[in-house]
Coordinates of C-alpha atoms and ligand atoms in Angstrom, one line a residue:
X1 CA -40.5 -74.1 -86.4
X2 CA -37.2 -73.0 -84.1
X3 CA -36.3 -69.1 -84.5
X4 CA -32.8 -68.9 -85.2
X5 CA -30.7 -67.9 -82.3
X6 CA -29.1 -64.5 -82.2
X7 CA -26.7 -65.8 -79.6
X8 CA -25.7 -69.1 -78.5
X9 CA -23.9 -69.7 -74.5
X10 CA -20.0 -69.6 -76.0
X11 CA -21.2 -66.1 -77.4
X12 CA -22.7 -64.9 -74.7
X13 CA -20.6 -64.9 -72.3
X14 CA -18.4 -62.5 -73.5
X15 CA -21.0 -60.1 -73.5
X16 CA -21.6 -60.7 -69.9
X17 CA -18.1 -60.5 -68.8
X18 CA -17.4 -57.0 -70.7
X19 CA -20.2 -55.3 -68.4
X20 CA -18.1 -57.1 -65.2
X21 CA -15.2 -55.5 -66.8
X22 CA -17.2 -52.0 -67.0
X23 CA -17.9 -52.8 -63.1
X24 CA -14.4 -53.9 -62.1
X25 CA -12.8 -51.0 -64.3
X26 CA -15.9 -48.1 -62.3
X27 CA -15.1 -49.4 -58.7
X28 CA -11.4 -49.4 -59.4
X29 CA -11.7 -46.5 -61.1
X30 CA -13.2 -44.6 -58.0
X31 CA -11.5 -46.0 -55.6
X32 CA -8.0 -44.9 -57.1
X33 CA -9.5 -41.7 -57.0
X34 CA -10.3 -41.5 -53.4
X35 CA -7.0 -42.8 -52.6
X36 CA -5.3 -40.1 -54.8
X37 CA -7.7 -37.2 -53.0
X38 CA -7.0 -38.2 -49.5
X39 CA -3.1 -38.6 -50.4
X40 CA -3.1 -34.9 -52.6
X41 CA -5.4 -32.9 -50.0
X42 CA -5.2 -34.3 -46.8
X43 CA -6.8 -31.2 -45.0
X44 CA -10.0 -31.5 -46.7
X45 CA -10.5 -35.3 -46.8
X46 CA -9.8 -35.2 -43.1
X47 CA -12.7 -32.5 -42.6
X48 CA -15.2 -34.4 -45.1
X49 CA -14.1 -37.8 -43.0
X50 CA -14.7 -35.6 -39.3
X51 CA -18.4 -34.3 -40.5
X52 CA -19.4 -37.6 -41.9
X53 CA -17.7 -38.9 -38.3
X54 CA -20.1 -36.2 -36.6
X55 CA -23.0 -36.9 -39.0
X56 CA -23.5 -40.1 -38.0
X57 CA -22.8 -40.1 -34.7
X58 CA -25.3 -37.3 -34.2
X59 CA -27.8 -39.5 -36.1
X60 CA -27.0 -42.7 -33.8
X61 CA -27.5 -40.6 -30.8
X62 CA -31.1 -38.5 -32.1
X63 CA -32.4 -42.1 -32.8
X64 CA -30.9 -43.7 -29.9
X65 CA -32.6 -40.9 -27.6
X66 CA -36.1 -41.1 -29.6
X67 CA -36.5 -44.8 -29.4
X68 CA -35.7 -44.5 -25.5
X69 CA -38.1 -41.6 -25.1
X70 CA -41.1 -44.0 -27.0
X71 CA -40.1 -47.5 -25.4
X72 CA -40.4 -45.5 -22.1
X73 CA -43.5 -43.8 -23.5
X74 CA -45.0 -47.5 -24.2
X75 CA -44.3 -49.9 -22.1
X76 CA -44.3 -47.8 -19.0
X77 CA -47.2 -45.6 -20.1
X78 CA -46.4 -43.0 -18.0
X79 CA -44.3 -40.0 -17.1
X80 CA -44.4 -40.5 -13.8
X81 CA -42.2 -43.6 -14.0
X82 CA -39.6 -41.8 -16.8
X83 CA -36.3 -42.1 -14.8
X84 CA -34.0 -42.6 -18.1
X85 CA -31.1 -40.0 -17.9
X86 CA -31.1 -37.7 -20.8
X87 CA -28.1 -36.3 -22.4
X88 CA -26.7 -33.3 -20.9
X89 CA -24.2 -31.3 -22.1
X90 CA -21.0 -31.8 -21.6
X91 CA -19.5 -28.4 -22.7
X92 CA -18.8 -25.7 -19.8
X93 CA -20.9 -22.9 -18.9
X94 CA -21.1 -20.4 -21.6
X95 CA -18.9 -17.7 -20.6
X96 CA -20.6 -14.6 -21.4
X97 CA -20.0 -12.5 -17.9
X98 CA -17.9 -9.8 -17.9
X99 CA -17.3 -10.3 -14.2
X100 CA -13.5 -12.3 -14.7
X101 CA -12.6 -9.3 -16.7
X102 CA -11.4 -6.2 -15.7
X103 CA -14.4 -3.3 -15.8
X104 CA -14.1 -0.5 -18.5
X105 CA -12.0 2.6 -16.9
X106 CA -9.7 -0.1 -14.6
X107 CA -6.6 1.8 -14.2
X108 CA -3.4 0.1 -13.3
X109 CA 0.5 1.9 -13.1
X110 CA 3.3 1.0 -15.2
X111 CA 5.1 -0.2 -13.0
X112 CA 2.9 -3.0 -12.3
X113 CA 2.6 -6.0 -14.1
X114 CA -0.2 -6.5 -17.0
X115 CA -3.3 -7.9 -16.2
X116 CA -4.6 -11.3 -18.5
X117 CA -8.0 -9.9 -18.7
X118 CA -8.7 -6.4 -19.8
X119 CA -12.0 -4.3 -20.5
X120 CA -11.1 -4.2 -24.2
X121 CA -11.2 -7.6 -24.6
X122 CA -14.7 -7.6 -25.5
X123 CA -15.4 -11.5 -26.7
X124 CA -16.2 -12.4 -30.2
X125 CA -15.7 -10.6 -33.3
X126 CA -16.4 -10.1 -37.2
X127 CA -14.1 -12.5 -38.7
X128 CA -13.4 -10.7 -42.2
X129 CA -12.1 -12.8 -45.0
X130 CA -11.8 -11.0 -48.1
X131 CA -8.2 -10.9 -49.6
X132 CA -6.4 -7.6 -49.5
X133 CA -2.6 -6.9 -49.6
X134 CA -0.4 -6.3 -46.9
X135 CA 0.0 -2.3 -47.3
X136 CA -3.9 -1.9 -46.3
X137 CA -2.5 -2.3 -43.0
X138 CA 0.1 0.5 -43.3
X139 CA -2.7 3.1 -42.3
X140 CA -3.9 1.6 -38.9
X141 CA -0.6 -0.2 -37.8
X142 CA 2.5 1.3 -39.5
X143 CA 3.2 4.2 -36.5
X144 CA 2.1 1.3 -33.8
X145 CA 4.0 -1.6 -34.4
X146 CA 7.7 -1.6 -34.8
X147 CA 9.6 -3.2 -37.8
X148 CA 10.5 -6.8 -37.8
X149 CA 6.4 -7.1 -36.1
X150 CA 7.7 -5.9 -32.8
X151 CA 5.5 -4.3 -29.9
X152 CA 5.4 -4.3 -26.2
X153 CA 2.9 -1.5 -23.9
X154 CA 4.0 0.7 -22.1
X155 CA 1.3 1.4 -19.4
X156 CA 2.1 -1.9 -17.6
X157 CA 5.1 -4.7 -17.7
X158 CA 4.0 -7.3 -19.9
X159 CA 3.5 -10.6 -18.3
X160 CA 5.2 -12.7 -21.5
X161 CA 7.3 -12.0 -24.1
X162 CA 6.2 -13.7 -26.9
X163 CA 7.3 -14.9 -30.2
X164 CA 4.8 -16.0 -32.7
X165 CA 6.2 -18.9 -35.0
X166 CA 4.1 -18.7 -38.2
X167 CA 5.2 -21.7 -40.3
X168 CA 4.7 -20.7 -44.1
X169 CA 5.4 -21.2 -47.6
X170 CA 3.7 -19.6 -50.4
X171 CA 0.2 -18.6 -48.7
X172 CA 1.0 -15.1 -49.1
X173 CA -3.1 -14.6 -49.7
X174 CA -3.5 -16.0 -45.9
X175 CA -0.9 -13.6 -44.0
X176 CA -2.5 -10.3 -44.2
X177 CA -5.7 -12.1 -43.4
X178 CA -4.6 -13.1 -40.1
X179 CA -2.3 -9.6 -39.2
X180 CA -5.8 -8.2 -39.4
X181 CA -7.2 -10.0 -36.7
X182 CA -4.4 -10.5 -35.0
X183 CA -2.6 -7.7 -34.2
X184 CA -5.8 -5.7 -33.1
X185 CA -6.2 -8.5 -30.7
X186 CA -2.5 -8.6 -29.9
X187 CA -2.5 -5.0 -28.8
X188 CA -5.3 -5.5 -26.6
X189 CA -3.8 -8.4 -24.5
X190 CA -0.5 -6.0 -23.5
X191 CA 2.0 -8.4 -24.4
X192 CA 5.5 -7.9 -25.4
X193 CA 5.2 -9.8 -28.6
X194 CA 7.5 -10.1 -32.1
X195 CA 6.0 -12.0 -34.9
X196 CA 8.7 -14.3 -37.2
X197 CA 7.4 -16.0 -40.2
X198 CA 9.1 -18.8 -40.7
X199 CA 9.4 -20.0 -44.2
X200 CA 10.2 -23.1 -46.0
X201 CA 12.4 -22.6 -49.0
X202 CA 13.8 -25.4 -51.2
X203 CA 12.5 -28.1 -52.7
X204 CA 11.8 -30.6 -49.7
X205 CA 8.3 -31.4 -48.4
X206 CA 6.9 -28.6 -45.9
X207 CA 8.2 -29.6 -42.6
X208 CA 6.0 -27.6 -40.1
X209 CA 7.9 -28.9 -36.7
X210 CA 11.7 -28.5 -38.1
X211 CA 10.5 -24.8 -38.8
X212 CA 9.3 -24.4 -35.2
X213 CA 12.4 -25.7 -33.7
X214 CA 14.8 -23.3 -36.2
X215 CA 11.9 -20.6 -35.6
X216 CA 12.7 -20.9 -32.0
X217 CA 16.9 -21.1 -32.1
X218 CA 16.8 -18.2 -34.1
X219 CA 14.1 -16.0 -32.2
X220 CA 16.2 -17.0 -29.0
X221 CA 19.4 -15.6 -30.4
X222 CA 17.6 -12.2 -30.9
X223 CA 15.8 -12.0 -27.7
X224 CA 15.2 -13.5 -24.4
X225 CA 11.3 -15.1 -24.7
X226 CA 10.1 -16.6 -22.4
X227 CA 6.7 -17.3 -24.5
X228 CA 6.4 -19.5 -27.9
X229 CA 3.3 -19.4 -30.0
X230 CA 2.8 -21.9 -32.8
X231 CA 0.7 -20.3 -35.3
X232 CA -0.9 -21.9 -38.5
X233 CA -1.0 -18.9 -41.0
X234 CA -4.6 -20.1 -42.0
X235 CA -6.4 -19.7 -38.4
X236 CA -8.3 -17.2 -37.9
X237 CA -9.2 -16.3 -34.1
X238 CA -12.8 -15.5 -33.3
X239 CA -12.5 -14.1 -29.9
X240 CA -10.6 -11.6 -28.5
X241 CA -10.5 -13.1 -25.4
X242 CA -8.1 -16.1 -26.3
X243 CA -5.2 -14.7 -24.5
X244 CA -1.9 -15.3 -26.6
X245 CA 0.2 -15.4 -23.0
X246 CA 2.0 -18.5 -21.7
X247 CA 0.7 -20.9 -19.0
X248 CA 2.2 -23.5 -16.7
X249 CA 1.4 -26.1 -18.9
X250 CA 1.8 -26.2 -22.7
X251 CA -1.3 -24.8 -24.5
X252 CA -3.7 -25.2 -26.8
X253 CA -5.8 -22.5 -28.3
X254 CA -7.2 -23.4 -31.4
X255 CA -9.8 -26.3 -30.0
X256 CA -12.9 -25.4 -31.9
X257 CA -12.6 -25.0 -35.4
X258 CA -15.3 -24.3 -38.1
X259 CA -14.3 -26.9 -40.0
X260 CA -14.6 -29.5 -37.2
X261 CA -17.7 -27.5 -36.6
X262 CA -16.8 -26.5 -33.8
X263 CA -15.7 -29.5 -31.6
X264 CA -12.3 -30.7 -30.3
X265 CA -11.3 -33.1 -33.2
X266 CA -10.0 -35.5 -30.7
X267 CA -8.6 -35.3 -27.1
X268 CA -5.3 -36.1 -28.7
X269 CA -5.4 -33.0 -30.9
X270 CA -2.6 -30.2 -30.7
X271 CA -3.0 -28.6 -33.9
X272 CA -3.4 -25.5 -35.9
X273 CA -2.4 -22.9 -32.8
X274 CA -0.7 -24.0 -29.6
X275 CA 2.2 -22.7 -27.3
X276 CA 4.8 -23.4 -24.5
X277 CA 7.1 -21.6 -22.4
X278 CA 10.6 -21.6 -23.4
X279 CA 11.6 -24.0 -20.3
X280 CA 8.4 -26.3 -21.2
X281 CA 9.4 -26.5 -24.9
X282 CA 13.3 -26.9 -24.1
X283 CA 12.2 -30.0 -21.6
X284 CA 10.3 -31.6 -24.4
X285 CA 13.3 -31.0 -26.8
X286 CA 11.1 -28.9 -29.2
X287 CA 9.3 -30.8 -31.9
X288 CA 10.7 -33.8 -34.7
X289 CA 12.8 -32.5 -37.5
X290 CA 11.1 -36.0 -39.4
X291 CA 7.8 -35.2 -40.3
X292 CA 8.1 -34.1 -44.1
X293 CA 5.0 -33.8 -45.3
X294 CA 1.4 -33.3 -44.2
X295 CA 0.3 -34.7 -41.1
X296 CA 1.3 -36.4 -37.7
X297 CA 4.0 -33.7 -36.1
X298 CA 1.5 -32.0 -34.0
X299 CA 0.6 -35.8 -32.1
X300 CA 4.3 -36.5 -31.5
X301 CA 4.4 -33.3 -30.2
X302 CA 1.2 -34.2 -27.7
X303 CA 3.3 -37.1 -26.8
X304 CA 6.3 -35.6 -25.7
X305 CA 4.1 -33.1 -23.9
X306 CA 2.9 -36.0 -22.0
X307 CA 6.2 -37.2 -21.4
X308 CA 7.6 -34.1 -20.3
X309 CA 5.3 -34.2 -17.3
X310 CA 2.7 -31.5 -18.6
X311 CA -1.3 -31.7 -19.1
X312 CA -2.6 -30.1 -22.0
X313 CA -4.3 -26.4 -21.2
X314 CA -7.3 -25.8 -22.7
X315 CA -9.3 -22.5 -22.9
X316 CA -13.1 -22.5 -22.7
X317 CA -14.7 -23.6 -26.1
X318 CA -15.8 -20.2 -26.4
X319 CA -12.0 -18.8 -26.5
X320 CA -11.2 -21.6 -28.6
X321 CA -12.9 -21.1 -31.7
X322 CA -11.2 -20.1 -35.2
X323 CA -11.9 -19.9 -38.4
X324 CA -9.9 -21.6 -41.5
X325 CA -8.9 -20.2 -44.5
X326 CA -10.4 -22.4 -47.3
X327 CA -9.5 -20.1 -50.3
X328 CA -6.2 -20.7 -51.7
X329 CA -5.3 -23.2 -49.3
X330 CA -2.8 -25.6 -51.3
X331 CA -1.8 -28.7 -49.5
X332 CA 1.1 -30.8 -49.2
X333 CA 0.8 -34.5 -49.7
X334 CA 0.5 -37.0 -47.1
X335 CA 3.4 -38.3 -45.1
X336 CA 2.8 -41.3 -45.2
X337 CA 5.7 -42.5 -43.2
X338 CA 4.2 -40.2 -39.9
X339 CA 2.5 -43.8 -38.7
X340 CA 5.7 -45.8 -38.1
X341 CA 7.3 -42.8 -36.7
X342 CA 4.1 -42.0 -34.6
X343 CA 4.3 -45.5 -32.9
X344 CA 7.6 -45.1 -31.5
X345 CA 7.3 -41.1 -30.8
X346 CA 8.2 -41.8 -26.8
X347 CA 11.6 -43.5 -27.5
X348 CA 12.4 -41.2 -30.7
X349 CA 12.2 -37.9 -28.6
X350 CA 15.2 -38.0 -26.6
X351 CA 17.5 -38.1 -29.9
X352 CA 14.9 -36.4 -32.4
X353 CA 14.4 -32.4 -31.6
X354 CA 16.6 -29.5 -30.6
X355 CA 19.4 -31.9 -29.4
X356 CA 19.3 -33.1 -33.4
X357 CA 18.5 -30.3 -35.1
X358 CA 20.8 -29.1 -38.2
X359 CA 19.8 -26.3 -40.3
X360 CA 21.7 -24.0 -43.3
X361 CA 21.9 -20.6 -42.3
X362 CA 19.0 -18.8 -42.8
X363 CA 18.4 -15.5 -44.5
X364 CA 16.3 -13.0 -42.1
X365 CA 15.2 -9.8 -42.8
X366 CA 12.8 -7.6 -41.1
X367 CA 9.7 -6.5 -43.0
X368 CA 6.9 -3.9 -41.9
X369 CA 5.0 -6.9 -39.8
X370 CA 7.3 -9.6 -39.2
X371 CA 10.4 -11.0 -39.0
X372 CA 11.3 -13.3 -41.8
X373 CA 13.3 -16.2 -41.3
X374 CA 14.0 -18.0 -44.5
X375 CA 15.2 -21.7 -43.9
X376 CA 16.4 -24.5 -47.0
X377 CA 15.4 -27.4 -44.8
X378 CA 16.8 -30.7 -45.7
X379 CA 17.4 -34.1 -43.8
X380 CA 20.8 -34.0 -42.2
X381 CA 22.1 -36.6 -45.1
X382 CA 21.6 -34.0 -47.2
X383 CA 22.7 -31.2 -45.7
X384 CA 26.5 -29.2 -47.7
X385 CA 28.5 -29.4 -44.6
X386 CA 29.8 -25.8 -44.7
X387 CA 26.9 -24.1 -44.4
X388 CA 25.5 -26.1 -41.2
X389 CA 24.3 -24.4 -38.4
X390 CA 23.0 -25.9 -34.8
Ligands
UDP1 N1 1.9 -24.3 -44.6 C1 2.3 -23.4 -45.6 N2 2.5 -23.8 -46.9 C2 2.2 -25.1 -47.2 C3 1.8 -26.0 -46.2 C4 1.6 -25.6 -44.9 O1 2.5 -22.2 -45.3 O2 2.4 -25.4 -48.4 C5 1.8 -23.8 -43.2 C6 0.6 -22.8 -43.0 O3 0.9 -22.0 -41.9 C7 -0.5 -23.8 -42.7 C8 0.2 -24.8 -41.8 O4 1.5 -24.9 -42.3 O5 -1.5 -23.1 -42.0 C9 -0.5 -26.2 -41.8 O6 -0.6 -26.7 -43.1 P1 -2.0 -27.0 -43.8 O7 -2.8 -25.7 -43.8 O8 -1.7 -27.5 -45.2 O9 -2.7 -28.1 -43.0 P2 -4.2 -28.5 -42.9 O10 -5.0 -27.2 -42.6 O11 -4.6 -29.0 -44.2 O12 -4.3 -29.4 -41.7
MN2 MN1 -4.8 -25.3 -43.1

């Protein structure tokens, strides 16, 4: 006798082509949302992309290495005949001599001018990141450091006068996290130095590199730097030996950071910390005013670095290392138009920077740490013509 059949091919096939559906509708469904993470929080996708990056790469080269060790194990049966090259290290000497640096009790007169190295610059130190609010740095600072984040020693001349550019808008949790290591640090390294926060207001996308280039007309117009430090308000320095002073090429300090565990993200990388002089960042013309968004303004900066004749400076890995913030670190989204603007960076420089920048007047004011410069950005298109500035 036949059994009856439940289903015959016509019905079927639906059946089967709901469950591709399901599929289709999962592996769309996953890959929207990967696209949506790495466009919302660039920062963090890029570090889980960079320790995947490392992860395998590290993998490749542990079982590269092994296989080579047992082949020549093997076949050559004997360790006698073991001429393969292993791996060595490529990172410098760790510098852990006190020899470069000046020995506790140096003396020196003010009249002469401040050395780079000092005995108080001891090397690494506790990097503390609990939250705490600005005013728990009245006790230690508030007699030391001079309104509007001014300081400059007075045992010797300072070799730099520096102004710290801290791009910011609405990390308020981040600042005095960074004043605490910072200005410890700053004191030690006996440079004339005024900190200016530079902050976004508005409704435009953050624009990091416009804020450097009004950050640096405005500090010019109150004072005669001759230094320019480009500060993330999120990186935290690990070593008071990183000195904060200028150098005949452009710098870059931040190099290792925790989140890239420790390695140089790529040779290309300018990002996070870096610095000029005032002549090297006036050759360059400054930075784009057309990055608005996250992303890209610190390689066009590495390019017109390039083209302004200069080699990056690097300080050992050891002075290079930082820590990032990772609490209450909200991100901007992607600019997604940095690649176009990335491939023609060398021709774009000579009309894109100082020579083009147009900003409304900002509001500054001078606040117990800092200088505040307070800056509507907007695309010059946009921009109500009586209230430009240049
Ligand atoms: N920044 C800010 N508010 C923002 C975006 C950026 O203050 O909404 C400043 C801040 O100094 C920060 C820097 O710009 O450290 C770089 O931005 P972000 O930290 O978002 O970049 P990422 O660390 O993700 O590369
Ligand atoms: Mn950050």
């Amino acid at each position: 006798m036949r059994l009856p059949r439940i289903f015959n091919k016509h019905q079927r096939a639906p059946f089967k082509s709901i469950w591709l559906f399901i599929l289709i509708a999962l592996v769309g469904w996953i890959s929207c949302s990967l696209t949506y993470f790495i466009y919302t929080v660039p920062g963090t996708a890029n570090t889980y992309l960079y320790r995947f990056h490392l992860m395998r790469h590290s993998l490749y080269n542990s079982m590269k290495h092994a296989s080579v060790d047992a082949y020549q194990r093997i076949v050559r049966n004997s360790a006698m005949n073991d001429n393969y090259e292993r791996p060595v290290s490529t990172k410098p000497p760790s510098i852990t001599t006190t020899t470069t640096f000046l020995p506790p009790g140096f003396t020196f007169l003010p009249n002469q001018t401040c050395p780079e190295k000092f005995p108080e610059m001891t090397g690494p130190f506790y990097v503390n990141m609990t939250e705490i609010p600005m005013s728990d740095l009245y006790a230690n600072y508030s007699d030391i450091i001079k309104v509007g984040g001014k300081w400059r020693p007075k045992d010797c001349v300072p070799k730099y006068k520096v102004a710290f550019l801290i791009p910011f808008r609405n990390r308020h949790q981040h600042l005095p996290i960074l004043l605490r290591h910072l200005l410890p640090m700053l004191l030690k390294q006996r440079l004339d130095f005024t900190l200016f926060l530079v902050e976004q207001s508005g409704a435009y996308p953050f624009n990091r590199a416009m804020l450097f280039n009004v950050g640096f007309q405005e500090a010019m117009k109150r004072d005669n730097f001759d230094c320019f430090v480009f500060h993330d308000v999120d990186h935290i320095p690990e070593n008071d030996r990183t000195y904060y002073g200028c150098s005949g090429m452009p710098k870059h300090y931040a190099t290792q950071l925790d989140i890239h565990l420790y390695h140089l993200e790529y040779e290309k990388f300018f990002g996070g910390v870096s610095g000029c002089t005032t002549e090297q960042f006036k050759k360059v013309n400054g930075f784009t005013n057309q990055f608005w968004g996250w992303g890209g303004e610190d390689d066009d900066f590495y390019t017109r670095i390039k083209q302004g004749g200069y080699n990056v400076s690097r300080p050992p890995d050891e002075y290079g290392r930082y820590q990032s913030i990772k609490k209450n670190h909200g991100q901007e989204a992607q600019f997604l138009g940095r690649f176009s603007l990335l491939k023609h960076s060398a021709d774009r420089n000579f009309v894109d920077g100082l020579n083009s920048l147009h900003y409304k007047t900002p509001i500054i004011t001078q606040t117990r740490f800092y200088t505040n410069i307070t800056v509507d950005l907007r695309p010059v298109k946009d921009l109500a013509s009586p209230t430009d500035h240049s």
